[in-house]
Coordinates of C-alpha atoms and ligand atoms in Angstrom, one line a residue:
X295 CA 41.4 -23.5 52.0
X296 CA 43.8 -26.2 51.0
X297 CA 46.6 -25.8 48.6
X298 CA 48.3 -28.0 46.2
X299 CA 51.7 -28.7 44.7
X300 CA 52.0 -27.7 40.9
X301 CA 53.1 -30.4 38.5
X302 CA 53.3 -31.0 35.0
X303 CA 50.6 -28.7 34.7
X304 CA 48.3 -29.8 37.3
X305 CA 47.4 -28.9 40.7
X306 CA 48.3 -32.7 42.9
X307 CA 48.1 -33.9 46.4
X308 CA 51.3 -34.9 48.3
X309 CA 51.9 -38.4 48.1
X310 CA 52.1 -37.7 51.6
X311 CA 48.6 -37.2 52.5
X312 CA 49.5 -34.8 55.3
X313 CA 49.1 -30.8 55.2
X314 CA 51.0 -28.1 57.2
X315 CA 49.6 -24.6 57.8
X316 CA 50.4 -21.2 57.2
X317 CA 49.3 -18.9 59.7
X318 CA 49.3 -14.5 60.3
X319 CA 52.6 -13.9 62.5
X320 CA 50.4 -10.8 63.6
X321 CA 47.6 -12.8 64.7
X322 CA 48.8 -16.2 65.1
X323 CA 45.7 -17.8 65.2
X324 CA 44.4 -16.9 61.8
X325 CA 45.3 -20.2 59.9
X326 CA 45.6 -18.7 56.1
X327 CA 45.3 -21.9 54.5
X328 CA 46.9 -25.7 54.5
X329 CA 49.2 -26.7 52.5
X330 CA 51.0 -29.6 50.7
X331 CA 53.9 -31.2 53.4
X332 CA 55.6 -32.9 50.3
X333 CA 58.1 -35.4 50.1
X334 CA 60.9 -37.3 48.1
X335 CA 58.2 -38.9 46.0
X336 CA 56.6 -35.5 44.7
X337 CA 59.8 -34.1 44.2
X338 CA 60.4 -37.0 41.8
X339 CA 57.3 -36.4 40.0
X340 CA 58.6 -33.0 39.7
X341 CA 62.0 -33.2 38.4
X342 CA 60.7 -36.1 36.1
X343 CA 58.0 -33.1 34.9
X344 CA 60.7 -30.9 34.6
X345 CA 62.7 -32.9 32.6
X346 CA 59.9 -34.3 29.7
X347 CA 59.3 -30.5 29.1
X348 CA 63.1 -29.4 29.0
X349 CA 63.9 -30.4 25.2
X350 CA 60.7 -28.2 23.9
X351 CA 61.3 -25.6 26.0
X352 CA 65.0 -25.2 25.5
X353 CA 64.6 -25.2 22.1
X354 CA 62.1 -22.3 22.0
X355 CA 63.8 -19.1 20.5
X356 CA 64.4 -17.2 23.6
X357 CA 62.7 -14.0 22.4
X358 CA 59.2 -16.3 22.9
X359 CA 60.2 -16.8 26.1
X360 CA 60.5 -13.6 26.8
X361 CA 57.3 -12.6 25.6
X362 CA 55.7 -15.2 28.0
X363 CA 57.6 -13.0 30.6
X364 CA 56.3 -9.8 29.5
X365 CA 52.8 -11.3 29.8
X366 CA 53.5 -12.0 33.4
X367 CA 55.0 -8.9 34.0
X368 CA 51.8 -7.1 33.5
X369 CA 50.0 -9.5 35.4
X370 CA 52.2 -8.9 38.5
X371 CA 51.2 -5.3 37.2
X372 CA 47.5 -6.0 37.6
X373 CA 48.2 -7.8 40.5
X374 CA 50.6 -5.9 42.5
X375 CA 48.2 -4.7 45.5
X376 CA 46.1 -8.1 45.9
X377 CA 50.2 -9.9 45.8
X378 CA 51.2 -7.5 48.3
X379 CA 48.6 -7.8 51.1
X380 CA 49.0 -11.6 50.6
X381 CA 52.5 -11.2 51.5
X382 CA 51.8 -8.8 54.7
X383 CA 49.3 -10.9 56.1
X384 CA 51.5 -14.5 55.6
X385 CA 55.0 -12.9 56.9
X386 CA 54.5 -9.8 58.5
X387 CA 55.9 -6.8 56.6
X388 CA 54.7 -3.5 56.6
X389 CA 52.2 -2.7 53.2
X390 CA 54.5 -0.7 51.9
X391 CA 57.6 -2.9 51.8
X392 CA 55.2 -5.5 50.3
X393 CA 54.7 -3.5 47.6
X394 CA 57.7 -3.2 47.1
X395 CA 58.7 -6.9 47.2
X396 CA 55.9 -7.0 44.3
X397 CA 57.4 -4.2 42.7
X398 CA 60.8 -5.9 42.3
X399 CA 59.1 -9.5 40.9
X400 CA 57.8 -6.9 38.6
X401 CA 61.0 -5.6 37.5
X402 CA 63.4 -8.5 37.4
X403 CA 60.4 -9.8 35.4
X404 CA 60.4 -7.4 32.9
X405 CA 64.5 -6.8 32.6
X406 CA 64.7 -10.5 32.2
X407 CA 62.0 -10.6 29.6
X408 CA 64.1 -8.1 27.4
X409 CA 67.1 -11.0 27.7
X410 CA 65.2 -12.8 25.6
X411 CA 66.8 -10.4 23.1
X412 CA 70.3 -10.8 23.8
X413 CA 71.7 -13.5 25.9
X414 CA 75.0 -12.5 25.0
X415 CA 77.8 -14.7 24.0
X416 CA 80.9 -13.0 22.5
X417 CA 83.2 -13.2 19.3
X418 CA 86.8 -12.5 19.7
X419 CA 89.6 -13.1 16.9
X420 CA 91.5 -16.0 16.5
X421 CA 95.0 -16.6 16.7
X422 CA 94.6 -18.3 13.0
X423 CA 93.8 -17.1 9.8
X424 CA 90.1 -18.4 8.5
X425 CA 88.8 -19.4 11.4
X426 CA 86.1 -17.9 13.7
X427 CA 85.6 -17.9 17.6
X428 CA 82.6 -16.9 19.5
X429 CA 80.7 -17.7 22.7
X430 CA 77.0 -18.8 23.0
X431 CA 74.7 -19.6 26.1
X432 CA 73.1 -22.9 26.8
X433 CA 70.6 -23.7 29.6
X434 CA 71.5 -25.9 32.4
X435 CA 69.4 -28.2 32.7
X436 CA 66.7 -28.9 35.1
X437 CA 67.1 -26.1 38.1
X438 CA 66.2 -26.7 42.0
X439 CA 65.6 -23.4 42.9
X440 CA 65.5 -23.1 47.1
X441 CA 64.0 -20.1 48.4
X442 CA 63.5 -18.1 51.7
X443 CA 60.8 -16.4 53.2
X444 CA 61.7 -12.6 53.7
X445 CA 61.4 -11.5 50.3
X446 CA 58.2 -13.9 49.0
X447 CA 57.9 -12.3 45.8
X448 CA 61.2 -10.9 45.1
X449 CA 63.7 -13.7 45.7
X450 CA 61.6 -16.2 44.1
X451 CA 61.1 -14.3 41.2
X452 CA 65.0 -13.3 41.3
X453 CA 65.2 -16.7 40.3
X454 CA 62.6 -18.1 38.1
X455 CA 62.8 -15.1 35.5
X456 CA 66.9 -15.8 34.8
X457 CA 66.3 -19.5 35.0
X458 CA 63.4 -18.9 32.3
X459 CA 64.7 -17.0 30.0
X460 CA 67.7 -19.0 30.0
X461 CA 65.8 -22.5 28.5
X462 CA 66.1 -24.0 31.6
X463 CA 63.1 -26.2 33.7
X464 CA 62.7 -25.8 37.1
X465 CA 61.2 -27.7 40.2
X466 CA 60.7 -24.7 43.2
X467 CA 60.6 -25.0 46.5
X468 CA 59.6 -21.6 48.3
X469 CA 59.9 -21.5 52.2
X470 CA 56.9 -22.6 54.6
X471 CA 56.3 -19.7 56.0
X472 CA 55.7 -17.7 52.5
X473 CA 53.8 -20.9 50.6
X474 CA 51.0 -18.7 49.1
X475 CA 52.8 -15.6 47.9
X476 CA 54.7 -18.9 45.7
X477 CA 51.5 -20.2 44.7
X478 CA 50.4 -16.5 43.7
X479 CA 53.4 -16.1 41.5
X480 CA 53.4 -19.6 39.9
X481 CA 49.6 -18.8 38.8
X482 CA 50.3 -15.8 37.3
X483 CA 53.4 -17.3 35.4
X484 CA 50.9 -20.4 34.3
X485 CA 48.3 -17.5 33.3
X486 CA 51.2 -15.7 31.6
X487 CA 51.6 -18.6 29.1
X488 CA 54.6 -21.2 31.0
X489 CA 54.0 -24.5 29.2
X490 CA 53.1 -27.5 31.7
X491 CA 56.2 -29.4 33.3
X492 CA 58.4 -26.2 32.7
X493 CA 58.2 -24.5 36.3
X494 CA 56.7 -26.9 39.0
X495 CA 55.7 -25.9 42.5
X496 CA 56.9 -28.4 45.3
X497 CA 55.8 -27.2 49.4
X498 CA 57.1 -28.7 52.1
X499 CA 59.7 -28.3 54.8
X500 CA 63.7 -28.1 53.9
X501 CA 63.8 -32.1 55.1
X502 CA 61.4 -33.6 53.2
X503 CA 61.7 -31.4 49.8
X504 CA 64.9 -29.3 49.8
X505 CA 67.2 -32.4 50.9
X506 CA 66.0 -34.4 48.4
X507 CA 66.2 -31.5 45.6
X508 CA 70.0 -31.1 46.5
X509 CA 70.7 -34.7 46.3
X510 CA 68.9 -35.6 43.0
X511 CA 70.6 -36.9 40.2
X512 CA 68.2 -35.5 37.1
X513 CA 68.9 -31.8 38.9
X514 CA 71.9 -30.0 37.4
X515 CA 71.5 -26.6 39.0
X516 CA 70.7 -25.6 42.8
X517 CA 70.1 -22.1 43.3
X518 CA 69.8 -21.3 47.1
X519 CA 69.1 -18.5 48.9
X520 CA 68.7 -18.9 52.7
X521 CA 71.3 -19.0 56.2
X522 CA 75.0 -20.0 56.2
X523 CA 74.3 -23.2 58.1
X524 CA 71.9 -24.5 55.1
X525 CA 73.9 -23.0 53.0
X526 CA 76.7 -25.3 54.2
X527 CA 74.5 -28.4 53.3
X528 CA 73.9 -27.6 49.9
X529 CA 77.5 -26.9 49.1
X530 CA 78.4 -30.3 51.0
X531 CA 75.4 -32.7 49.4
X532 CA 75.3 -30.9 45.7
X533 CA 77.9 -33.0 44.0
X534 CA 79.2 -31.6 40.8
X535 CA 75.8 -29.4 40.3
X536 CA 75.9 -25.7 39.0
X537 CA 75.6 -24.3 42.8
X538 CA 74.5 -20.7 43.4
X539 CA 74.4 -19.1 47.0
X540 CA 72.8 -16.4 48.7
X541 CA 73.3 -16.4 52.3
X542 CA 73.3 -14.7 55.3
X543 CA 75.0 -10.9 56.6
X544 CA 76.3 -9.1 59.4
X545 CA 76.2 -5.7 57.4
X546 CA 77.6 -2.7 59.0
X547 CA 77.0 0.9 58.5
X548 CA 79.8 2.8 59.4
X549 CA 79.2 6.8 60.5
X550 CA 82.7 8.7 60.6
X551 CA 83.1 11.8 62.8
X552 CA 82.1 14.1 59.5
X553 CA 79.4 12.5 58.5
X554 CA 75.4 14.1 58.0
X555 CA 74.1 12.9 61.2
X556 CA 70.7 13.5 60.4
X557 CA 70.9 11.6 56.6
X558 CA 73.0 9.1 58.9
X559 CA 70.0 8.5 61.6
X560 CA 67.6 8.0 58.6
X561 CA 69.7 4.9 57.0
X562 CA 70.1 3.2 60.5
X563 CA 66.4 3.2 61.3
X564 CA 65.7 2.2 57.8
X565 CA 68.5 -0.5 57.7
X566 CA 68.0 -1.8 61.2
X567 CA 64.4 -1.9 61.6
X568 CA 62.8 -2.0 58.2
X569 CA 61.5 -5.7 57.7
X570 CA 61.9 -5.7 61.3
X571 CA 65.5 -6.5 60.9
X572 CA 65.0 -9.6 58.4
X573 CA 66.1 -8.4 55.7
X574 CA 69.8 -10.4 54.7
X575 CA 70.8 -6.3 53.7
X576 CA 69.8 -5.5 57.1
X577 CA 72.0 -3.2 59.3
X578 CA 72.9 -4.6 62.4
X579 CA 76.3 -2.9 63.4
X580 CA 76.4 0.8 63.7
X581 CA 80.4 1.2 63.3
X582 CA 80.8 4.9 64.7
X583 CA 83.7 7.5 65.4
X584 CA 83.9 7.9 69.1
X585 CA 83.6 11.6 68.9
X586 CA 80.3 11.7 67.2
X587 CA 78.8 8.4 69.1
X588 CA 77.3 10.1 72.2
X589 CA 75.6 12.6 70.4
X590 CA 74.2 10.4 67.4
X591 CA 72.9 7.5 70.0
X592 CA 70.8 10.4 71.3
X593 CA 69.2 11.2 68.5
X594 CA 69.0 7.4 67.5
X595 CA 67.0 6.1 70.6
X596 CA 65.1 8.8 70.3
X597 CA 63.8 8.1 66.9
X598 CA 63.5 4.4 67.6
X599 CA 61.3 4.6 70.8
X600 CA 58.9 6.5 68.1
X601 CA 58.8 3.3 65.9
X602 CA 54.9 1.9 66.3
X603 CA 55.0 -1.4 66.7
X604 CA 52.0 -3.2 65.0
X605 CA 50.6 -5.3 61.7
X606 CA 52.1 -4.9 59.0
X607 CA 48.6 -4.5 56.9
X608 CA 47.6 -1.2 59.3
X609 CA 48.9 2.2 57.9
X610 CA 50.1 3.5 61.1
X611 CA 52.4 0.6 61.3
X612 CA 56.8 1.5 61.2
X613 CA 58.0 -2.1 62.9
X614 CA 55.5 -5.6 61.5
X615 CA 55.9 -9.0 63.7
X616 CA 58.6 -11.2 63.3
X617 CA 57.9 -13.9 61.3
X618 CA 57.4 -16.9 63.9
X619 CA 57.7 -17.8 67.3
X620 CA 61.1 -19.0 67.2
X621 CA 62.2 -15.9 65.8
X622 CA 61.0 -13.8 68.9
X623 CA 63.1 -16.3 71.0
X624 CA 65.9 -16.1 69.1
X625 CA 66.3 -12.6 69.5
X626 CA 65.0 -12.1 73.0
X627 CA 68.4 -15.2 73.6
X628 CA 70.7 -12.9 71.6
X629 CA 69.2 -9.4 74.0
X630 CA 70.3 -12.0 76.9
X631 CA 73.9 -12.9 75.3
X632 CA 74.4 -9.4 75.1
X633 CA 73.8 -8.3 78.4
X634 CA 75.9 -11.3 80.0
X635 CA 78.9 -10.4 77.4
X636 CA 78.7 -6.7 79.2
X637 CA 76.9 -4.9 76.4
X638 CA 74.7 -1.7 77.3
X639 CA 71.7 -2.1 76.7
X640 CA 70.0 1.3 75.3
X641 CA 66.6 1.1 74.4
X642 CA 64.3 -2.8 73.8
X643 CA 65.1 -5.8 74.5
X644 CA 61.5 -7.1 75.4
X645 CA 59.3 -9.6 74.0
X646 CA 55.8 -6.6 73.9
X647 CA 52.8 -7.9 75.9
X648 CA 50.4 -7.9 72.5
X649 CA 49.4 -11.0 70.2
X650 CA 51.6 -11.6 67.8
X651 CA 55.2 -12.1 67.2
X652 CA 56.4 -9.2 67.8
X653 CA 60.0 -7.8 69.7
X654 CA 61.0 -4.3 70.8
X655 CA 63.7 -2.0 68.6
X656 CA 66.8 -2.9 70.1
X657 CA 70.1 -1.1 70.6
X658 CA 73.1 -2.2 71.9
X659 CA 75.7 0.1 72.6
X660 CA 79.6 -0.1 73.6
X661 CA 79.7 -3.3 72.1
X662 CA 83.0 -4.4 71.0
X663 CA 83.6 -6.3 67.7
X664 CA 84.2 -9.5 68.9
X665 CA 80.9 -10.0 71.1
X666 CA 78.1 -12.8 69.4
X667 CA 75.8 -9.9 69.3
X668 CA 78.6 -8.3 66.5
X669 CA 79.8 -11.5 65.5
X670 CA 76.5 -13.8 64.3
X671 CA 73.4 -12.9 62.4
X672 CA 70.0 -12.1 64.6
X673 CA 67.9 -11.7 61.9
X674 CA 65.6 -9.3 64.4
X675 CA 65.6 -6.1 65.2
X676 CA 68.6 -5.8 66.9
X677 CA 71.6 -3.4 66.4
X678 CA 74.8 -3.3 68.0
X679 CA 76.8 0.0 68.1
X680 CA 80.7 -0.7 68.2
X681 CA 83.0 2.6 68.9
X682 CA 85.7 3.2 67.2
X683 CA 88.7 5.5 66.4
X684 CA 89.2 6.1 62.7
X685 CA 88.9 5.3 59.5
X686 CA 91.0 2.2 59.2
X687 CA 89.6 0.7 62.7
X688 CA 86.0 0.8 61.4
X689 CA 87.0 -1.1 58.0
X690 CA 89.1 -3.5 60.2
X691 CA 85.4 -4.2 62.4
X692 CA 83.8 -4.0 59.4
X693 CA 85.8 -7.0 58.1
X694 CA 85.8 -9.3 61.0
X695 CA 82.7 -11.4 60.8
X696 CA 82.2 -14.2 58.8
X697 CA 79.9 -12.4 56.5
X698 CA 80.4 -10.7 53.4
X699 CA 77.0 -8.8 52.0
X700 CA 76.4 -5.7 52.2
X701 CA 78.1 -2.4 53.7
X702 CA 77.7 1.5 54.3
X703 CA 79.3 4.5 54.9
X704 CA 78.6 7.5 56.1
X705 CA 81.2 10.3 55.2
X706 CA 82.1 13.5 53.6
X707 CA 85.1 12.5 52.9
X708 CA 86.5 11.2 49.4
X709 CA 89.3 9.6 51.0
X710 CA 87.2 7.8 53.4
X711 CA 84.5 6.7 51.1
X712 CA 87.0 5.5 48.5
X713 CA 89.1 3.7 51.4
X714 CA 85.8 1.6 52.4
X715 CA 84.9 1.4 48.6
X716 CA 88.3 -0.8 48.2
X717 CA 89.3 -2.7 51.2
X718 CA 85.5 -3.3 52.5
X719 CA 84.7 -7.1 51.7
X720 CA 81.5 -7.3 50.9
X721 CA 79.6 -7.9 47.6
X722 CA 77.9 -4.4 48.1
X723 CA 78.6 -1.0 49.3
X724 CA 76.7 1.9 49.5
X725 CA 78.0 5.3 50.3
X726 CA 76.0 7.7 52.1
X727 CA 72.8 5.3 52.1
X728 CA 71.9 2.7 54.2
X729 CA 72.8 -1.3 53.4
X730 CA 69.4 -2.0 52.0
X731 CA 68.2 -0.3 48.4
X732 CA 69.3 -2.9 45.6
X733 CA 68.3 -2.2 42.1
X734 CA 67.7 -5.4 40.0
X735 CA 69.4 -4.4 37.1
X736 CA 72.9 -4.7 39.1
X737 CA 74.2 -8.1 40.2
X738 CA 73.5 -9.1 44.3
X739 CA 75.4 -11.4 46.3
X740 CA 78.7 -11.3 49.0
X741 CA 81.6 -12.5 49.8
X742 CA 82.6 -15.3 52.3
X743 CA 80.0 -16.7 54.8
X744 CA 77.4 -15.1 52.6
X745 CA 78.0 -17.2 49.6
X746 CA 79.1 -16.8 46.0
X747 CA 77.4 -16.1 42.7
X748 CA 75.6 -13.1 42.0
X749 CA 71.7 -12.6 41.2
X750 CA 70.2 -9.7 39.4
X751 CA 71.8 -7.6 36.5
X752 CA 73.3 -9.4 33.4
X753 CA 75.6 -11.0 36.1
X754 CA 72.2 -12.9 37.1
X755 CA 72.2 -14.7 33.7
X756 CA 75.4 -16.4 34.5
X757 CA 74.0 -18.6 37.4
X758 CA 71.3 -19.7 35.3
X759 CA 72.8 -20.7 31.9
X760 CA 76.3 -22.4 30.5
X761 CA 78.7 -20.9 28.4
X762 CA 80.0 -22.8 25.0
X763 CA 82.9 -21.8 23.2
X764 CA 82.5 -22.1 19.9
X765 CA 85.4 -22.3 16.9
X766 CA 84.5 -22.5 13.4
X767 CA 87.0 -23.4 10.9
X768 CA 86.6 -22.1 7.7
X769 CA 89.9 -22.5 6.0
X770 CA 89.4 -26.4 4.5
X771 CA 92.7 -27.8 6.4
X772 CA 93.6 -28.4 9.7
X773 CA 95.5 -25.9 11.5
X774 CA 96.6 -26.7 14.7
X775 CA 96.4 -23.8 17.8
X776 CA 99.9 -22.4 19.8
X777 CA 102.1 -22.5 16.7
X778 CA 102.1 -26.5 16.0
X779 CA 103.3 -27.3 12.8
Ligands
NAD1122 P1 66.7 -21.2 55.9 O1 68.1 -21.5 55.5 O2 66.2 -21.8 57.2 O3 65.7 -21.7 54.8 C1 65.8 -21.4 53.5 C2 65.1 -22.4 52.6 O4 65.9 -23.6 52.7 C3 63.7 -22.7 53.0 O5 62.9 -23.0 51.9 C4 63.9 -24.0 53.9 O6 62.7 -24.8 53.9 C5 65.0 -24.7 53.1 N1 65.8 -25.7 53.9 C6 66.0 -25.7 55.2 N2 66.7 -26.8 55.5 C7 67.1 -27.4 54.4 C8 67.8 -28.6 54.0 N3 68.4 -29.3 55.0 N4 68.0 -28.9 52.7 C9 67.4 -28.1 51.8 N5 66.6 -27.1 52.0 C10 66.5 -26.7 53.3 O7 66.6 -19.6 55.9 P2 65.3 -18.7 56.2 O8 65.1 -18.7 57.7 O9 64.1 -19.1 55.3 O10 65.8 -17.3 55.7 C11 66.6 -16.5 56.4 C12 68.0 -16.6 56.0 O11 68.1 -16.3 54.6 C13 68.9 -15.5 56.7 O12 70.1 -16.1 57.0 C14 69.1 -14.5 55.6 O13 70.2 -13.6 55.7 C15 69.1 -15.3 54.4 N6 68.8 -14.5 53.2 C16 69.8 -14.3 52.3 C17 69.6 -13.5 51.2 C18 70.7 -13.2 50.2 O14 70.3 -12.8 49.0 N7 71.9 -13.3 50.5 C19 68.3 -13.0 50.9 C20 67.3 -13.3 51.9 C21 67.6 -14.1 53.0

């Protein structure tokens, strides 16, 4: 089957002429379909789509908007299971978590849809008599949005709801390892009632589409979610764009010496080696008092050598492929950067003898906080376990990447879980949970290499529309602001 770009309304060729495919990282040579390798040209055609349908959609009352939202919400609804083995088969992840990715698109969906009826702007009194100050939100403009391919349905939709509802138009460009769960969503949101030219669909590799996106002139807003290094392009090639970025993590879990070791072992084998590490919430530091670290690595490689390795789309699976080939070699290089910087290897580090893409649980133990195994995302599953002696050494560790995401502690302690509450840097922390679990009505993002801006929650509006202060003089003379006479 061969797939097509979306815009202004209709299903196009590439100007290209040439395809890529998309194939099952559990059985690598299922091809799943061919799709557009797009270039500069479509992306023109897109944004100049995008733009034509910006003044009529802008200018819709929001509330419509929102209603087209609500209609795709139930779709998703309708559509969750069918979504959801789309998404295991093209990247890997267990059934389950695929749901789950669904289940999210659902929700931001349907909390974005209700923005429709606020949008909020605020009024606040003025410093003169007769005259009235408020704030009110205005769309952007035409919005590149960039996306990855862990979360197919989720990140996307993450997105394209807030941009929505906000008035703005969008060209999308979802990653090429995930181009049918995009396709899947766009039809449902065209099905759902999204005017032609509003949301167009652009495939292709981060060259030949997402380069030219971040450069164009008639794009006001990038919206990016993908690694620190591309990250670092967009923020150097944007110009004066609206820039939003979600980026990579090194997220830690620490486990103090009072911790529930059993609730603990449950969030590291959820954190490490759910999505088979690739999640950017993913655990891959254990930060652990040294008086409690022999006996929890017992209990943790114990529990990991359980883990069945297998596709994602089989019931009996815990641990799905990777999601290419390059993946499995990038963390079977990082298992031998490990070793050579003295590491201990516990339990993995093997590339299984089985087709697919798959890579043994690994653990790393006495690793200290400086290592590349501690330092740099694997985006596998991988986990390093760094010792330490209290409470103000793990936050230290914690700290000392480049990263800034997401965090965990495990503790009884008040003191401790306030301590790692305050000085942690990272845009999330959970206490006594693992670093994955976000609920879409709070905002998402981190802090240094991972990025700025937030998604989700009402903080999710704020990437995706302008705000215009407004002062309305009603006392027939001018008056002049700070006390001028
Ligand atoms: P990636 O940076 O390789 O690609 C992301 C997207 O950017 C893809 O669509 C890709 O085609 C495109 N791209 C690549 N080069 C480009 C360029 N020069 N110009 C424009 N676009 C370009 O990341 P990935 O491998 O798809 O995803 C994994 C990364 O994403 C990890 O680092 C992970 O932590 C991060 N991630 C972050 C979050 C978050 O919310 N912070 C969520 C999920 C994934």
């Amino acid at each position: 089957m061969i797939y097509k770009n979306y815009i202004n309304g209709k299903w196009i060729s590439s100007s290209s002429g040439k395809t890529f495919k998309n194939i099952n990282p559990a059985n690598p040579t299922q091809i799943l379909g061919k799709f557009q390798d797009s270039n500069k040209n479509d992306v023109d055609k897109a944004v100049q789509a995008a733009e034509s349908a910006y003044e009529s959609w802008s200018s819709l009352p929001a509330a419509k908007r929102g209603d087209i939202l609500y209609r795709a919400a139930h779709l998703l609804k309708e559509n969750k299971e069918r979504l959801a083995r789309i998404m295991t088969l093209e990247m890997g992840k267990v059934l389950k978590e695929s749901r789950g990715d669904v289940q999210e698109a659902i929700d931001i969906t349907e909390y974005m849809a209700g923005e429709g009826r606020r949008l909020l702007g605020h009024t606040t009194p003025s410093e003169l008599t007769d005259k009235f100050c408020l704030t009110i939100r205005m769309p952007v403009g035409v919005f590149g949005l960039i996306t990855p391919w862990n979360f197919p349905a989720a990140i996307p939709a993450w997105k394209i709801m807030p941009a929505l509802i906000c008035g703005n138009t969008i060209v999308f460009k979802p990653a090429s390892d995930t181009p049918q769960s995009a396709i899947e969503l766009v039809k449902i949101l065209i099905r759902a009632g999204v005017p032609k030219g509003v949301l167009n669909l652009v495939t292709g590799s981060g060259q030949g589409v997402g380069r030219p996106m971040i450069k164009h002139d008639q794009i006001q807003g990038i919206s990016f979610t993908g690694s620190k290094q591309v990250g670092e392009f967009v923020m150097q090639n944007a110009g004066l764009k609206k820039v939003g970025l979600e980026l990579g993590g090194k997220n830690a879990i620490i486990i103090m010496d009072d911790a529930d070791l059993k609730l603990a072992l449950d969030g590291v084998i959820w954190g490490a080696f759910g999505t088979t590490g690739q999640r950017c919430t993913a655990a891959s530091r254990i930060i652990i008092h040294k008086k409690i670290k022999p006996k929890f690595e017992k209990m943790l490689v114990k529990a990991t050598k359980k883990l069945k390795l297998g596709p994602g789309i089989k019931s009996s699976t815990d641990v799905g492929p990777l999601i290419n080939e390059k993946a499995v070699e990038k963390v079977h290089h990082y298992t031998h950067i490990g070793i050579n910087e003295g590491a201990k290897l516990l339990t993995g580090g093997k590339i299984p003898k089985k087709k697919g893409f798959y890579y043994e649980p690994t653990i790393f133990t006495d690793v200290s906080w400086n290592m590349k195994i501690a330092q740099e995302e694997i985006f596998g599953p991988s986990l390093s376990i760094i010792p330490v002696k209290d409470i103000d050494e793990a936050i230290h560790v914690c700290n000392s990447t480049p990263y800034g995401l997401s965090s965990a502690i495990y503790t009884k302690s008040l003191r401790n879980a306030f301590l790692a509450i305050e000085k942690i840097q990272a845009g999330l922390t959970y206490v006594n949970s693992s670093t994955i679990g976000s609920e879409i009505h709070l905002p998402f993002g981190g802090v240094k290499g991972t990025g700025h801006g937030r998604e989700a929650g009402i903080e999710g509006i704020d990437e995706f529309s302008e705000i215009k202060t407004v002062y309305f003089d009603f006392s027939g003379k001018l008056q002049k602001a700070q006390g001028i006479k």
